[in-house]
PDB file of C-alpha atoms and ligand atoms in Angstrom:
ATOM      1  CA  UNK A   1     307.702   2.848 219.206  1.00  0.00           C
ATOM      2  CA  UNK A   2     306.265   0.419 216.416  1.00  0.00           C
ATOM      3  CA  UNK A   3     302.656   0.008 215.725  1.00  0.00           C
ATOM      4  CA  UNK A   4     300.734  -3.118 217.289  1.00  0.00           C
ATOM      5  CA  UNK A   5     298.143  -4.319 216.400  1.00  0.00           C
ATOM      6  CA  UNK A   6     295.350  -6.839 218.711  1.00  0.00           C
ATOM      7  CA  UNK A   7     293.837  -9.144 215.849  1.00  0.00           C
ATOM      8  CA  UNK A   8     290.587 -11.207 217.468  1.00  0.00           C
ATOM      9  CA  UNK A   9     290.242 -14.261 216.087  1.00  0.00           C
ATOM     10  CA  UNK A  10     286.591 -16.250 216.161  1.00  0.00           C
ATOM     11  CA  UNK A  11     284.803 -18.797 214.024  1.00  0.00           C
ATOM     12  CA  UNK A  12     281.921 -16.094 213.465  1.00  0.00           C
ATOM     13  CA  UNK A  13     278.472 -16.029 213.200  1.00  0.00           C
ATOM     14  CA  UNK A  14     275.864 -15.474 210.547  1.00  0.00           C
ATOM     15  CA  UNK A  15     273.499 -14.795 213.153  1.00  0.00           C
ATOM     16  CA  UNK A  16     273.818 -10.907 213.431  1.00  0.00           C
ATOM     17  CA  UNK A  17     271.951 -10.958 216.851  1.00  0.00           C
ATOM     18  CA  UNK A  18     274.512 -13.848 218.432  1.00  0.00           C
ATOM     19  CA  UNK A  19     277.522 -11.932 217.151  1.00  0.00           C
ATOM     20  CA  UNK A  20     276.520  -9.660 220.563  1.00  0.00           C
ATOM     21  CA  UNK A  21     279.082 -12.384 222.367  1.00  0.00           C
ATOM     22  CA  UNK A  22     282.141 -11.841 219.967  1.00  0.00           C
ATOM     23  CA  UNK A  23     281.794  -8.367 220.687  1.00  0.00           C
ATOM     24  CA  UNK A  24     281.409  -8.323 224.438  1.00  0.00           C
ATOM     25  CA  UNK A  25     284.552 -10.159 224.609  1.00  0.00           C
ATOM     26  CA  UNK A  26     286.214  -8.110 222.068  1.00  0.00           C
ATOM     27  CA  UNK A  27     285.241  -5.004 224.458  1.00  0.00           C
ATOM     28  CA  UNK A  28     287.434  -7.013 226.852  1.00  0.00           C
ATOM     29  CA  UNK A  29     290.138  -7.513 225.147  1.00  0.00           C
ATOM     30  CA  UNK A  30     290.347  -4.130 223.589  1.00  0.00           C
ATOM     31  CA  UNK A  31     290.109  -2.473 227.377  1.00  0.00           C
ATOM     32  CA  UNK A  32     292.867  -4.796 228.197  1.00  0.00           C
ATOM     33  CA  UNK A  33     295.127  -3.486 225.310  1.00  0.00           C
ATOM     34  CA  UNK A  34     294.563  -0.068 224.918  1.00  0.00           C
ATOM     35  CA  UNK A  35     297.673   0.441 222.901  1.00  0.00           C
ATOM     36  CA  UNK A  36     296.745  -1.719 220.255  1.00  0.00           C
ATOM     37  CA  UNK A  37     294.860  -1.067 217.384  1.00  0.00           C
ATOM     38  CA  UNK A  38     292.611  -3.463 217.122  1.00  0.00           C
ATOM     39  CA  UNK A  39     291.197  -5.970 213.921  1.00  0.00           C
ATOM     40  CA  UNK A  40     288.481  -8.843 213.792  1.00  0.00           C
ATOM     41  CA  UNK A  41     288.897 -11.716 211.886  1.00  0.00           C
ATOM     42  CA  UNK A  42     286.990 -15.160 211.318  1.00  0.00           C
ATOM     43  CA  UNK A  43     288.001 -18.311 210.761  1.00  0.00           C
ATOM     44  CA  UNK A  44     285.036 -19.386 208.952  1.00  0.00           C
ATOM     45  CA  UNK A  45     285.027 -18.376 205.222  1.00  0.00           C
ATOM     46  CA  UNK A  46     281.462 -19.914 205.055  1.00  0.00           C
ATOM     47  CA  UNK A  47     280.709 -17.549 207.952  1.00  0.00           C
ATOM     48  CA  UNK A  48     281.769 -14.472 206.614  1.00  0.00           C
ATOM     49  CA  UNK A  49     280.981 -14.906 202.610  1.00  0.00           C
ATOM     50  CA  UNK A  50     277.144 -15.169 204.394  1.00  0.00           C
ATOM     51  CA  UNK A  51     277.922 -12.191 206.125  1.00  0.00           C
ATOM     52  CA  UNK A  52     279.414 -10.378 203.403  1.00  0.00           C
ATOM     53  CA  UNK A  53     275.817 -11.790 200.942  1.00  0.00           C
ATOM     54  CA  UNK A  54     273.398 -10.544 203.397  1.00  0.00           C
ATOM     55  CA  UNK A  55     274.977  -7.253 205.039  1.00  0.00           C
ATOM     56  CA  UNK A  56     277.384  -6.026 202.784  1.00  0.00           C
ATOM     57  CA  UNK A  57     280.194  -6.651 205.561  1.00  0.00           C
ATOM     58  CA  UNK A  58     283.691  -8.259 204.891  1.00  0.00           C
ATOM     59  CA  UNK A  59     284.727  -9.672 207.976  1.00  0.00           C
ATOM     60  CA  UNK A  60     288.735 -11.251 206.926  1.00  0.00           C
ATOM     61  CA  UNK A  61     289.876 -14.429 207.754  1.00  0.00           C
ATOM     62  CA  UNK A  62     293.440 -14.315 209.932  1.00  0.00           C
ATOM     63  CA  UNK A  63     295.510 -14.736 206.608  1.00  0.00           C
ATOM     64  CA  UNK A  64     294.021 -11.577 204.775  1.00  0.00           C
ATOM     65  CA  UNK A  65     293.945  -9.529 208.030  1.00  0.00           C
ATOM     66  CA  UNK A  66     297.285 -10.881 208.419  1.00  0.00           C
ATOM     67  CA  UNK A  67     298.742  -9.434 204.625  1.00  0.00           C
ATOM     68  CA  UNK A  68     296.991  -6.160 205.137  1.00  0.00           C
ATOM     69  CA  UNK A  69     298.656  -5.601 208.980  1.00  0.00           C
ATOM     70  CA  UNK A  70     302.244  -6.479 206.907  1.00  0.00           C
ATOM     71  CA  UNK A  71     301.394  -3.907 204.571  1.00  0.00           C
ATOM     72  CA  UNK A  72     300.447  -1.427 206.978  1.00  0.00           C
ATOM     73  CA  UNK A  73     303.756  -1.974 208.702  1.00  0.00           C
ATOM     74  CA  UNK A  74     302.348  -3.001 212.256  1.00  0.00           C
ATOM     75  CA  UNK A  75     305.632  -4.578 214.031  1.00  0.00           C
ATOM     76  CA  UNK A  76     303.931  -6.298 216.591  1.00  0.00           C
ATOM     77  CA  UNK A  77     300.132  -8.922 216.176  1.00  0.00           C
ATOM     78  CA  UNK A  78     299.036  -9.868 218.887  1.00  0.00           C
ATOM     79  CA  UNK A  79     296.617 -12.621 218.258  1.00  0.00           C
ATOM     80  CA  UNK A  80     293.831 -13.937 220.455  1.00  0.00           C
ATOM     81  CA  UNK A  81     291.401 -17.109 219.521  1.00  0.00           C
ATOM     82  CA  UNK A  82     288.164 -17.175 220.661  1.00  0.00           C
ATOM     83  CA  UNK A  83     287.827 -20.696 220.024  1.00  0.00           C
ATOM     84  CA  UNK A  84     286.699 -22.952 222.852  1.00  0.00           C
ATOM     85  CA  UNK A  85     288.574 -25.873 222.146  1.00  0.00           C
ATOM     86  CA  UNK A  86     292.045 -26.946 220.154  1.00  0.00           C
ATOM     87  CA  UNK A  87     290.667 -28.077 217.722  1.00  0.00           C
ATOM     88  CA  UNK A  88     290.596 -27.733 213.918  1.00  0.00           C
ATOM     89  CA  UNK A  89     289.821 -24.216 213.470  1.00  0.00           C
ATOM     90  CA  UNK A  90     292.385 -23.424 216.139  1.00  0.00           C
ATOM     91  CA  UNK A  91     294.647 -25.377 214.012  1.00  0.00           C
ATOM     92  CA  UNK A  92     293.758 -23.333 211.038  1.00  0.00           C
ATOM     93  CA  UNK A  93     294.399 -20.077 212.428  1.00  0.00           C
ATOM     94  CA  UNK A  94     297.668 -21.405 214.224  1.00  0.00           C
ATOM     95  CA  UNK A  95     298.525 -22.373 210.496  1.00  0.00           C
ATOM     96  CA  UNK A  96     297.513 -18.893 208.921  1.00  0.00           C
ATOM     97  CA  UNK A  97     299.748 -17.368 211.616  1.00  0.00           C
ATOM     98  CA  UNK A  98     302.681 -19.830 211.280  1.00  0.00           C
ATOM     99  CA  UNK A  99     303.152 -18.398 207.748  1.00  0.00           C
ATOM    100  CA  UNK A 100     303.447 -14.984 208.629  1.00  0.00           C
ATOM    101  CA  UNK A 101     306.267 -15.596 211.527  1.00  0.00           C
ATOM    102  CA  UNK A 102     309.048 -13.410 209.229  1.00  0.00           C
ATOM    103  CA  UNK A 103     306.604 -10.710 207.962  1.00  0.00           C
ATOM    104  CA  UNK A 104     306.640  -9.069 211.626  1.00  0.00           C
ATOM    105  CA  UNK A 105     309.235  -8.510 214.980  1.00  0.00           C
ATOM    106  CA  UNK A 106     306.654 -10.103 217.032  1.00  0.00           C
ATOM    107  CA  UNK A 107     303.328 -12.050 216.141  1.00  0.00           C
ATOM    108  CA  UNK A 108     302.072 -13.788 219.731  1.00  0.00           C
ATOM    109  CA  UNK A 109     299.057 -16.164 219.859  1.00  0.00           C
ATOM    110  CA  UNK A 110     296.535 -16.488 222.487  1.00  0.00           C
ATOM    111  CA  UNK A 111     295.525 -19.749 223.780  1.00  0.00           C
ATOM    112  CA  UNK A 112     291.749 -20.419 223.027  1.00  0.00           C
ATOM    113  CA  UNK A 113     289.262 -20.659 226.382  1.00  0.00           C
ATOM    114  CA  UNK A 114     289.784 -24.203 227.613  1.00  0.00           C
ATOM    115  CA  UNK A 115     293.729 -24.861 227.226  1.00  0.00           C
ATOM    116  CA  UNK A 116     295.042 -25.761 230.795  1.00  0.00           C
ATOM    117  CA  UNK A 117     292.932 -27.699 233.865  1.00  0.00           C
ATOM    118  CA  UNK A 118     292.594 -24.040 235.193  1.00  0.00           C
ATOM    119  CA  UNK A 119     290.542 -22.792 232.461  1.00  0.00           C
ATOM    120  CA  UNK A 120     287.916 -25.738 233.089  1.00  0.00           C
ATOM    121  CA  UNK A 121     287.782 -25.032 236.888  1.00  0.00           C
ATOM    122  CA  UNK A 122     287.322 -21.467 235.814  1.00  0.00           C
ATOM    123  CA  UNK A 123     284.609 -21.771 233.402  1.00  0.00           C
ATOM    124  CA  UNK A 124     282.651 -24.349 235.079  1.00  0.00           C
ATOM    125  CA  UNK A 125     282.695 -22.131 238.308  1.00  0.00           C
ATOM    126  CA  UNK A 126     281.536 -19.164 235.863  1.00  0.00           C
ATOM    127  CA  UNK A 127     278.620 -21.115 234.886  1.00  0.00           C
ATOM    128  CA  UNK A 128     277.343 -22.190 237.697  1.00  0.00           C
ATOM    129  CA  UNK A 129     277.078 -18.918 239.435  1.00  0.00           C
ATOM    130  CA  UNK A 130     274.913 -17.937 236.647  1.00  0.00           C
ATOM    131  CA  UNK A 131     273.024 -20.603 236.641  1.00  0.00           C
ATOM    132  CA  UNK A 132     269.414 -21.205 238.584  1.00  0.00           C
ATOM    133  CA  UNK A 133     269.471 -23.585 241.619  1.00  0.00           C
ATOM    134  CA  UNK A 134     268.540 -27.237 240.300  1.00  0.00           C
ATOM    135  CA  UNK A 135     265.792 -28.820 242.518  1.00  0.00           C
ATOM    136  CA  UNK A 136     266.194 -32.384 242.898  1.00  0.00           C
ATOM    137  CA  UNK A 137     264.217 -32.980 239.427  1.00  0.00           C
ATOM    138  CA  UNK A 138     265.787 -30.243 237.659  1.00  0.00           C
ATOM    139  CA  UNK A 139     269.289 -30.874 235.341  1.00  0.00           C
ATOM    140  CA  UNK A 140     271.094 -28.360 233.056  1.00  0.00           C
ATOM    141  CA  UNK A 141     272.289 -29.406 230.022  1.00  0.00           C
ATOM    142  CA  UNK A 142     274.808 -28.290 228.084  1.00  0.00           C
ATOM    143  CA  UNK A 143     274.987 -28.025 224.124  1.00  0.00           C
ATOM    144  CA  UNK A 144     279.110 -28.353 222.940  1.00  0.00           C
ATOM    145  CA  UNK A 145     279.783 -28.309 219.361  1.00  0.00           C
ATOM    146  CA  UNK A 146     281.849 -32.085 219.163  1.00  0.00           C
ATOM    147  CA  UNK A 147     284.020 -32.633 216.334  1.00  0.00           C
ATOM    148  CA  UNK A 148     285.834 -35.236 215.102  1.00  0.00           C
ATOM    149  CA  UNK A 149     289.119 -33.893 216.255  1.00  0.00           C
ATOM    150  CA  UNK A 150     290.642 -35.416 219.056  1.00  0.00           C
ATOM    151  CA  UNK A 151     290.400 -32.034 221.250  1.00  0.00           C
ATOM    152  CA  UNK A 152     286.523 -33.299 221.418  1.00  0.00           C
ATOM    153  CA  UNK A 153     287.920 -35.042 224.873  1.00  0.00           C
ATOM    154  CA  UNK A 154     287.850 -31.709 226.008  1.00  0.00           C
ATOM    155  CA  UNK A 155     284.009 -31.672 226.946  1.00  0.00           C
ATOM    156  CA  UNK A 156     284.352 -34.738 228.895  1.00  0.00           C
ATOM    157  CA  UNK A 157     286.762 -32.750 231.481  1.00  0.00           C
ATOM    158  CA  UNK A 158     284.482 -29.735 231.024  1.00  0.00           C
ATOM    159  CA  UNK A 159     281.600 -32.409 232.839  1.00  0.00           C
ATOM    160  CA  UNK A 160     284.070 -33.325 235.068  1.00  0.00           C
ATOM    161  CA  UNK A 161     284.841 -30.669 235.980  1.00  0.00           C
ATOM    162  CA  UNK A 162     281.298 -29.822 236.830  1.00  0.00           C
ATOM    163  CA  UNK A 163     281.349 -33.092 239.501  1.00  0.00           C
ATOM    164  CA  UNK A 164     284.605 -31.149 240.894  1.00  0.00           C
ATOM    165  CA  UNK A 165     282.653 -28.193 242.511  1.00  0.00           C
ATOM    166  CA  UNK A 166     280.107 -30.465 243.689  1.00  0.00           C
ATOM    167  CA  UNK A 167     277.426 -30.238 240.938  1.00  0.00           C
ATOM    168  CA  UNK A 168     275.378 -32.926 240.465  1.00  0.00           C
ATOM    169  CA  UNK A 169     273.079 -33.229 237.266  1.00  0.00           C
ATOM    170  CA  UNK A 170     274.745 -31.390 235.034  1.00  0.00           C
ATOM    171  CA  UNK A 171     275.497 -32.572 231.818  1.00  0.00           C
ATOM    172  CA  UNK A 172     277.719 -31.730 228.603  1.00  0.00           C
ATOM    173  CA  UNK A 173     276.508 -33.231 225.563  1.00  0.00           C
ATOM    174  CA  UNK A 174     277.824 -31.972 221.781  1.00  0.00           C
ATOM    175  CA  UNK A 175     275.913 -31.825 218.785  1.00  0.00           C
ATOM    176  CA  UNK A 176     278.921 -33.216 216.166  1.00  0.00           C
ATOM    177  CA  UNK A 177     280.914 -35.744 218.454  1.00  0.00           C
ATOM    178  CA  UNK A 178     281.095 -37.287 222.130  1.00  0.00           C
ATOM    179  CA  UNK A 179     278.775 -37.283 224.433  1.00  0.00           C
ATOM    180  CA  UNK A 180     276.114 -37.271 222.188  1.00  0.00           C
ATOM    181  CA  UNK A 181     272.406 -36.368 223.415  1.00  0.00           C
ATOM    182  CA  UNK A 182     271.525 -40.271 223.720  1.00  0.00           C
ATOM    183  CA  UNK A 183     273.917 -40.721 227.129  1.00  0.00           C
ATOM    184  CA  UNK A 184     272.524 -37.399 228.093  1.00  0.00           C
ATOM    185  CA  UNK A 185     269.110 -38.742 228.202  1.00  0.00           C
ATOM    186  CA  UNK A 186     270.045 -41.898 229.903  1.00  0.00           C
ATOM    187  CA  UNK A 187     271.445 -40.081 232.672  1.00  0.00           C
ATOM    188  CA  UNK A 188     268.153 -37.918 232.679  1.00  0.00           C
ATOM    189  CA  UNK A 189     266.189 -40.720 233.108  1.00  0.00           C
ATOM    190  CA  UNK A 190     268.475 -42.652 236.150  1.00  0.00           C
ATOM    191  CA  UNK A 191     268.093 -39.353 237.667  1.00  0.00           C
ATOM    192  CA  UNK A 192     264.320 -38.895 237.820  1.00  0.00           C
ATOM    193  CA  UNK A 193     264.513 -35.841 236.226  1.00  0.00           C
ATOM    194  CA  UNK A 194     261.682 -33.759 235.072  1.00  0.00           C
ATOM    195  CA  UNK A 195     262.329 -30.304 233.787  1.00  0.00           C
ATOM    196  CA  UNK A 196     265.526 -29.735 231.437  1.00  0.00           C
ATOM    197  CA  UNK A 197     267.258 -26.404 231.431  1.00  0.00           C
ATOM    198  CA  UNK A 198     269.252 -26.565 227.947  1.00  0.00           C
ATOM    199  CA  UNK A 199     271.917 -23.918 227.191  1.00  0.00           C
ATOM    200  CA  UNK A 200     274.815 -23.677 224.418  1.00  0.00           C
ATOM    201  CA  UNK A 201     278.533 -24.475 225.392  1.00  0.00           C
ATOM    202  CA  UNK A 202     279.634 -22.429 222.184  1.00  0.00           C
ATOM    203  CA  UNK A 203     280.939 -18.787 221.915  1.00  0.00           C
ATOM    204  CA  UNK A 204     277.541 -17.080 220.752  1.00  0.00           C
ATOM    205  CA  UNK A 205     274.132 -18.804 220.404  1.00  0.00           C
ATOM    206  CA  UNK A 206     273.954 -18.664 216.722  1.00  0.00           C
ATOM    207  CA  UNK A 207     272.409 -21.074 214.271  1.00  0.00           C
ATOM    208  CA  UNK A 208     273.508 -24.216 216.419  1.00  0.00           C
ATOM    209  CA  UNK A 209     271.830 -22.698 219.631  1.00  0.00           C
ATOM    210  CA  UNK A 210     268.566 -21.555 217.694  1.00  0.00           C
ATOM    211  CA  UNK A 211     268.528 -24.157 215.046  1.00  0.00           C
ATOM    212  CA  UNK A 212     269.855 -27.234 216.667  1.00  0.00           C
ATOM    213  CA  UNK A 213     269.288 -26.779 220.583  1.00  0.00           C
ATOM    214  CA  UNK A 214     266.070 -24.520 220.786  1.00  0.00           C
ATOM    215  CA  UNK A 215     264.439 -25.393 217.373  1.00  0.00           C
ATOM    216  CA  UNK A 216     260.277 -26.663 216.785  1.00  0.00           C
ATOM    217  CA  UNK A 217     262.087 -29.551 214.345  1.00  0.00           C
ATOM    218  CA  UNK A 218     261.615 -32.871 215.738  1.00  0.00           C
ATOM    219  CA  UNK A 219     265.198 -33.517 216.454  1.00  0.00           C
ATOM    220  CA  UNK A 220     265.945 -29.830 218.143  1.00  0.00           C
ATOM    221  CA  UNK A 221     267.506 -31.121 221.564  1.00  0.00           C
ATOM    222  CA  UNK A 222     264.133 -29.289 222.876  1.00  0.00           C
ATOM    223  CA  UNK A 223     262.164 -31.574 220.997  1.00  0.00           C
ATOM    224  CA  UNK A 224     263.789 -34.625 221.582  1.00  0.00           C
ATOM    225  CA  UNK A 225     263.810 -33.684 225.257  1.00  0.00           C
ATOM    226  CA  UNK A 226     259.867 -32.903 225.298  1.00  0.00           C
ATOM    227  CA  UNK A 227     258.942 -36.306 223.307  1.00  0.00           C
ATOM    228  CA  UNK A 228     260.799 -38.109 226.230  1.00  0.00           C
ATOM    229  CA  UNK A 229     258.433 -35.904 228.720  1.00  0.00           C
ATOM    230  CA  UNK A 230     260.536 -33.608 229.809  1.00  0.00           C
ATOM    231  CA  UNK A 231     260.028 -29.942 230.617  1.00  0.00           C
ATOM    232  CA  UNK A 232     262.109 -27.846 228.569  1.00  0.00           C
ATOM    233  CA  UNK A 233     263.659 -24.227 229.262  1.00  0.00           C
ATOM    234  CA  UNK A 234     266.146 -23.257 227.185  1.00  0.00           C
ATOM    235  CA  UNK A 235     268.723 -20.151 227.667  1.00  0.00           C
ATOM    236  CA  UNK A 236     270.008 -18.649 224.988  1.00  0.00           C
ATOM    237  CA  UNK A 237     272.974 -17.262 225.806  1.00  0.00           C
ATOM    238  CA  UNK A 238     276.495 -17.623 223.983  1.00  0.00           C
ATOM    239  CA  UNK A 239     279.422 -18.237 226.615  1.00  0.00           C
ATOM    240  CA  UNK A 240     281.469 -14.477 225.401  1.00  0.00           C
ATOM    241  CA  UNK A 241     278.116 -13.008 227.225  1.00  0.00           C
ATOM    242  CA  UNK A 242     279.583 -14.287 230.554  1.00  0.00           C
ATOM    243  CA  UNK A 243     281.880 -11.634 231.504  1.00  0.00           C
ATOM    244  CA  UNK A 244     284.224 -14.053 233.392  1.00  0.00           C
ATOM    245  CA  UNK A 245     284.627 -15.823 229.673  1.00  0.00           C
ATOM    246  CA  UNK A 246     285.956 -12.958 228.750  1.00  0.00           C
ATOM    247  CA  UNK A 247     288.200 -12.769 231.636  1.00  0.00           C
ATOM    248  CA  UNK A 248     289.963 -16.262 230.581  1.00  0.00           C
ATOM    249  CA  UNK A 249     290.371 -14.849 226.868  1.00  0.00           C
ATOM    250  CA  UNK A 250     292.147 -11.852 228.237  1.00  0.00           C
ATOM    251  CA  UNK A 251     294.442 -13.799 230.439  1.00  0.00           C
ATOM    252  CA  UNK A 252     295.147 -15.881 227.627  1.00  0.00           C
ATOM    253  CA  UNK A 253     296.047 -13.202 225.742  1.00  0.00           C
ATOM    254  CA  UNK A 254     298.600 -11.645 228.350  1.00  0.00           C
ATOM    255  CA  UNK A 255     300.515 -14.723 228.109  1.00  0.00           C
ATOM    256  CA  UNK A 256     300.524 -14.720 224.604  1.00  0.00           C
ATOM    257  CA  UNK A 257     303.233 -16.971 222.857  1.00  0.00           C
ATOM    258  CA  UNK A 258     305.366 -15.782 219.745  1.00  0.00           C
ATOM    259  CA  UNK A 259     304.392 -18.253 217.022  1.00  0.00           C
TER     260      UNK A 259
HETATM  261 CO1  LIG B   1     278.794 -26.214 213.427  1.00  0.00          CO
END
């Protein structure tokens, strides 16, 4: 039998308190592939040259992981993003892995978390079982990254999908693309609502969910939310914390495709 290896794929976090949602999902993945030794990698080098700085850590990204698994002879990588969208850092990694296609028998990728309509309904369900029951003045509001790839249409459908199973006022705004936080507020305000519950659509709630979302700067969603006159409570939990997130990654990486 040849050696195979799981390789977990994430942007990272600098935030050594957030990283708490790679590894839950990791623990997923790793009971779901007990025959597999398994490897973490990042896609962010800016992530992990932090990391490395401050706590004397190297975390890889996919291409170094990827040289040292050739070397050590591993004949099967199976590969699993924990990306939420398809976007450019799932690009990346499907790039990093692309050049490795003849260095092993088998190297599979995992879809990241929202891929087909299924994984929205999924998620969206997920969430809002864990979520507190909105009174008629209450919203949730959701923090996506947003980029300016065109996988940023993704959070629309996430919203959508939201409307699907019947919930009403919540929202998906994204902190680098569309929706921004300016239609989220106008929809606040047609809705009469009065008290904001503001949580991160991102893997972990690193600097983006403490920094950007929760933050005392004036232009912290929190912030901008209170100077309208709303009441703010924000949760601050990254979506691998959500066991059924996890659940979607490890599907995704059963049906793993060879690259
Ligand atoms: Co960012």
């Amino acid at each position: 039998m040849g050696k195979k290896a799981l390789m977990v794929v994430s942007f990272g976090t600098s935030v050594p308190q957030a990283r708490r949602a790679i590894e839950q999902v990791e623990a997923q993945l790793r009971a779901a592939f007990p025959d597999h030794d398994f490897y973490r990698a990042f896609t962010s080098g800016m992530v992990a040259r932090k990391i490395e700085r401050e706590e004397g850590v190297r975390i890889p990204a996919p291409a170094e992981l990827l040289e040292q698994l050739a070397a050590d002879d591993y004949d099967e990588v199976r590969c699993q993003s924990l990306h939420i969208i398809f976007g450019q850092e799932y690009e990346k990694l499907l790039a990093q892995l692309a050049s490795f296609r003849d260095r092993f028998a088998r190297l599979l990728v995992g879809q990241p978390l929202l891929w087909d309509t299924a994984d929205y309904l999924r998620l969206t369900r997920a969430l809002l079982a864990e979520m507190p029951r909105l009174a008629e003045d209450e919203a949730f509001l959701f923090m996506g990254h947003g980029t300016e790839h065109p996988a940023n249409a993704a959070y629309a459908l996430v919203e959508n999908c939201f409307r699907y199973h019947r919930a009403e006022r919540v929202y998906v705004g994204t902190v680098e693309g569309f929706p921004h936080l300016d239609y989220a507020l106008a929809r606040l305000d047609a809705h009469e609502v009065t008290r904001v519950h503001l949580a991160p659509l991102m893997l972990v709630a690193g600097d983006h969910a403490i920094n950007d979302l929760a933050g005392d700067q004036d232009d912290s969603w929190k912030s901008r939310l209170e100077s309208e006159g709303y009441t703010v409570e924000t949760h601050l939990r990254g979506l691998g914390e959500f066991a059924a997130v996890g659940d979607i990654f490890v599907d995704h990486c059963r049906a793993a495709q060879a690259v």
